[in-house]
Amino acid sequence: MTDALARARAAVCAVTDPEIPVLTIADLGVLRDIRIDGTSVEVTITPTYTGCPAMTVIALDIETVLARVGFPQVRVVTTLTPAWTTDWLTEDGRRKLAAYGIAPPEPAAGRRALFGEPRPACPRCGSLSTEQISEFGSTACKSLHRCLACREPFDAFKCH
Amino acid sequence: MAPTSITTTSITLGETPRIRALLARADDALVLGHRLSEWTGRAPLLEEELALANIALDLIGQARALYTATGQDEDRLAYLRDAWQYRNALVMELPNGDFAFTISRLFLVSAASDRYWRAAMTATDPDLAAIAAKAEKETTYHLRHAAEWLIRLGDGTADSHRRTQAALDALWPYTGELFEPDGLGPEIARADWETTVAPVIARATLACPADGWMQSGGRRGRHTEHLGHLLAEMQVLPRTYPGATW
């Protein structure tokens, strides 16, 4: 890897998700590729959900951090293939999510039964005695739950 | 007397069969997404407020990807076409009605979309296949959410039961159009769709309406009066201030 590519990569990998600021786009698996051609950089990202409004902010943040480390010419490309999956969330990302109070997704959940009840462990007390309040939470990628042991509500990252 | 000159901001569009098929799916998603977004601030409870807004967001995201796949500018397609250039199925543009009607429509439509997107993942058109792989995951959630509400409403109070049955009866003639082949994606058999919806309707203690005469025309640009009103609200800003940015 060239020095320039390493510098660009380090800068881009540190960009965080505007809605879950403890996760970088590398942790999330949203960052797919970085290429350098002369002085211009091409960064490929993929959305978690097709309508994810954070994508525009992420693209702007990538342009900003790259300009700061000496790459004023940036092209951010969005790709849909292969489709993002929660399996791309890194182990480090899962730990950071739980520490932030969001239950990480079950690995390799795949397509669940239509009426299956997801019961993530409470990110605060670890209890498995939880219930889902709503399939849809504060952002497209999260659902809303309640811990029956410590009584705290919490967000869970949807399996996908 | 015919007016001598008319200025219009509408675009003219050279529709290939591929563009027409992509527009059918895109317009379905955009128009239903817009209808669902009308519940924002009015939903019966906070969780449902979040849910309907999230589903609307997914649908509008799908619409954006589909518009872009036509090779045209997404904003021009959404904002600068008139009702007769829209290719959505009529069921999408019907007014929201009560909560039972909104949920019943979301259920019937999502059950069809779910099958369509799952089958379209192996479509030969690479753009359609890529969008399908994203959309099928989102649609699974929409279908499950709507199915759970349909059961809750149908098997709820006498009033919620009556309203939900009335909604299903009113919507049923609009479901035929969902299975008209688009010439690009997979063909979905209505009988397969019925194997998804019938058990849920039965579990909701509701009656499956009998198949009768079916409404059609949306795919050919023949719409109900409701679409024009919806577009007027959606398009007023870019039509009034062409090229406006913020």
Tab-separated table of C-alpha atoms in Angstrom, chain A residues 5-139:
chain	number	residue	atom	x	y	z
A	5	LEU	CA	-3.404	5.355	0.062
A	6	ALA	CA	-2.604	4.595	3.710
A	7	ARG	CA	-3.168	8.249	4.588
A	8	ALA	CA	-6.473	8.373	2.708
A	9	ARG	CA	-7.595	5.074	4.201
A	10	ALA	CA	-6.808	6.148	7.765
A	11	ALA	CA	-8.811	9.350	7.288
A	12	VAL	CA	-11.841	7.671	5.688
A	13	CYS	CA	-11.895	4.763	8.155
A	14	ALA	CA	-12.282	7.257	11.014
A	15	VAL	CA	-15.501	8.796	9.597
A	16	THR	CA	-18.361	7.998	11.958
A	17	ASP	CA	-22.047	7.304	11.354
A	18	PRO	CA	-23.916	10.566	12.109
A	19	GLU	CA	-26.761	8.654	13.793
A	20	ILE	CA	-24.599	6.200	15.768
A	21	PRO	CA	-21.484	8.297	16.405
A	22	VAL	CA	-19.624	5.524	18.281
A	23	LEU	CA	-19.370	3.488	15.066
A	24	THR	CA	-17.087	4.291	12.167
A	25	ILE	CA	-18.230	3.522	8.638
A	26	ALA	CA	-15.525	0.834	8.612
A	27	ASP	CA	-17.027	-0.776	11.764
A	28	LEU	CA	-20.438	-0.739	10.082
A	29	GLY	CA	-19.296	-2.295	6.825
A	30	VAL	CA	-20.687	0.733	4.978
A	31	LEU	CA	-17.196	1.532	3.617
A	32	ARG	CA	-16.494	-0.840	0.716
A	33	ASP	CA	-13.447	0.438	-1.152
A	34	ILE	CA	-10.890	3.224	-1.454
A	35	ARG	CA	-8.837	3.794	-4.628
A	36	ILE	CA	-6.306	6.432	-5.510
A	37	ASP	CA	-5.662	7.606	-9.041
A	38	GLY	CA	-2.949	10.250	-9.066
A	39	THR	CA	-4.237	12.940	-6.718
A	40	SER	CA	-7.918	11.982	-6.752
A	41	VAL	CA	-9.573	9.486	-4.450
A	42	GLU	CA	-12.605	7.319	-5.168
A	43	VAL	CA	-14.482	5.978	-2.145
A	44	THR	CA	-17.243	3.369	-2.470
A	45	ILE	CA	-19.938	3.130	0.197
A	46	THR	CA	-23.113	1.059	0.483
A	47	PRO	CA	-26.308	1.998	2.373
A	48	THR	CA	-27.636	-0.074	5.258
A	49	TYR	CA	-31.203	0.716	4.117
A	50	THR	CA	-32.022	2.144	0.670
A	51	GLY	CA	-33.595	5.251	2.185
A	52	CYS	CA	-30.931	5.817	4.854
A	53	PRO	CA	-30.727	9.622	5.166
A	54	ALA	CA	-27.260	9.387	6.750
A	55	MET	CA	-25.655	8.529	3.383
A	56	THR	CA	-25.561	12.152	2.219
A	57	VAL	CA	-23.897	13.254	5.465
A	58	ILE	CA	-21.412	10.370	5.307
A	59	ALA	CA	-20.446	11.317	1.730
A	60	LEU	CA	-19.924	14.946	2.802
A	61	ASP	CA	-17.851	13.857	5.812
A	62	ILE	CA	-15.646	11.687	3.574
A	63	GLU	CA	-14.994	14.633	1.255
A	64	THR	CA	-14.195	16.863	4.238
A	65	VAL	CA	-11.702	14.527	5.954
A	66	LEU	CA	-9.949	13.748	2.675
A	67	ALA	CA	-9.605	17.441	1.844
A	68	ARG	CA	-8.080	17.921	5.280
A	69	VAL	CA	-5.337	15.312	4.636
A	70	GLY	CA	-4.501	16.688	1.216
A	71	PHE	CA	-6.971	15.137	-1.242
A	72	PRO	CA	-9.231	17.874	-2.608
A	73	GLN	CA	-10.435	15.703	-5.513
A	74	VAL	CA	-12.840	13.092	-4.180
A	75	ARG	CA	-15.554	10.996	-5.767
A	76	VAL	CA	-17.936	9.131	-3.480
A	77	VAL	CA	-19.740	6.272	-5.226
A	78	THR	CA	-22.755	4.487	-3.761
A	79	THR	CA	-23.223	0.835	-4.649
A	80	LEU	CA	-26.104	-1.498	-3.801
A	81	THR	CA	-24.291	-4.749	-4.609
A	82	PRO	CA	-23.562	-6.844	-2.752
A	83	ALA	CA	-26.422	-5.839	-0.450
A	84	TRP	CA	-25.286	-4.744	3.002
A	85	THR	CA	-25.849	-7.218	5.793
A	86	THR	CA	-25.487	-6.938	9.566
A	87	ASP	CA	-22.887	-9.716	9.255
A	88	TRP	CA	-20.461	-7.050	7.993
A	89	LEU	CA	-20.544	-5.297	11.343
A	90	THR	CA	-17.112	-5.920	12.870
A	91	GLU	CA	-16.632	-7.604	16.266
A	92	ASP	CA	-15.235	-4.307	17.511
A	93	GLY	CA	-18.350	-2.583	16.141
A	94	ARG	CA	-20.619	-5.011	18.005
A	95	ARG	CA	-18.819	-4.291	21.287
A	96	LYS	CA	-19.018	-0.530	20.736
A	97	LEU	CA	-22.749	-0.773	19.950
A	98	ALA	CA	-23.489	-2.710	23.143
A	99	ALA	CA	-21.389	-0.301	25.226
A	100	TYR	CA	-23.362	2.585	23.680
A	101	GLY	CA	-26.663	0.975	24.783
A	102	ILE	CA	-27.758	-0.523	21.469
A	103	ALA	CA	-28.168	-4.303	21.302
A	104	PRO	CA	-26.047	-5.612	18.415
A	105	PRO	CA	-27.704	-7.863	15.810
A	106	GLU	CA	-27.571	-11.636	16.041
A	107	PRO	CA	-24.954	-12.907	13.605
A	108	ALA	CA	-26.180	-14.632	10.424
A	109	ALA	CA	-29.857	-14.173	11.255
A	110	GLY	CA	-30.933	-14.382	7.626
A	111	ARG	CA	-34.596	-14.210	6.695
A	112	ARG	CA	-36.611	-14.757	9.833
A	113	ALA	CA	-39.976	-16.388	10.206
A	114	LEU	CA	-42.790	-13.944	9.564
A	115	PHE	CA	-44.064	-14.029	13.111
A	116	GLY	CA	-40.799	-14.835	14.897
A	117	GLU	CA	-40.205	-12.705	17.999
A	118	PRO	CA	-36.665	-11.324	18.158
A	119	ARG	CA	-35.449	-11.111	21.768
A	120	PRO	CA	-32.062	-9.384	21.956
A	121	ALA	CA	-30.195	-9.342	25.266
A	122	CYS	CA	-30.491	-6.104	27.249
A	123	PRO	CA	-27.350	-4.032	26.521
A	124	ARG	CA	-27.443	-2.630	30.084
A	125	CYS	CA	-27.939	-5.633	32.370
A	126	GLY	CA	-27.466	-8.497	29.912
A	127	SER	CA	-30.826	-10.114	30.712
A	128	LEU	CA	-32.418	-12.206	27.964
A	129	SER	CA	-35.834	-11.424	29.388
A	130	THR	CA	-36.755	-8.615	26.998
A	131	GLU	CA	-39.715	-7.725	24.822
A	132	GLN	CA	-40.104	-5.808	21.606
A	133	ILE	CA	-42.050	-2.557	21.862
A	134	SER	CA	-41.856	-1.643	18.199
A	135	GLU	CA	-40.438	-3.153	15.035
A	136	PHE	CA	-39.318	0.343	14.039
A	137	GLY	CA	-37.108	2.606	16.139
A	138	SER	CA	-35.422	5.988	16.009
A	139	THR	CA	-33.685	5.157	12.699
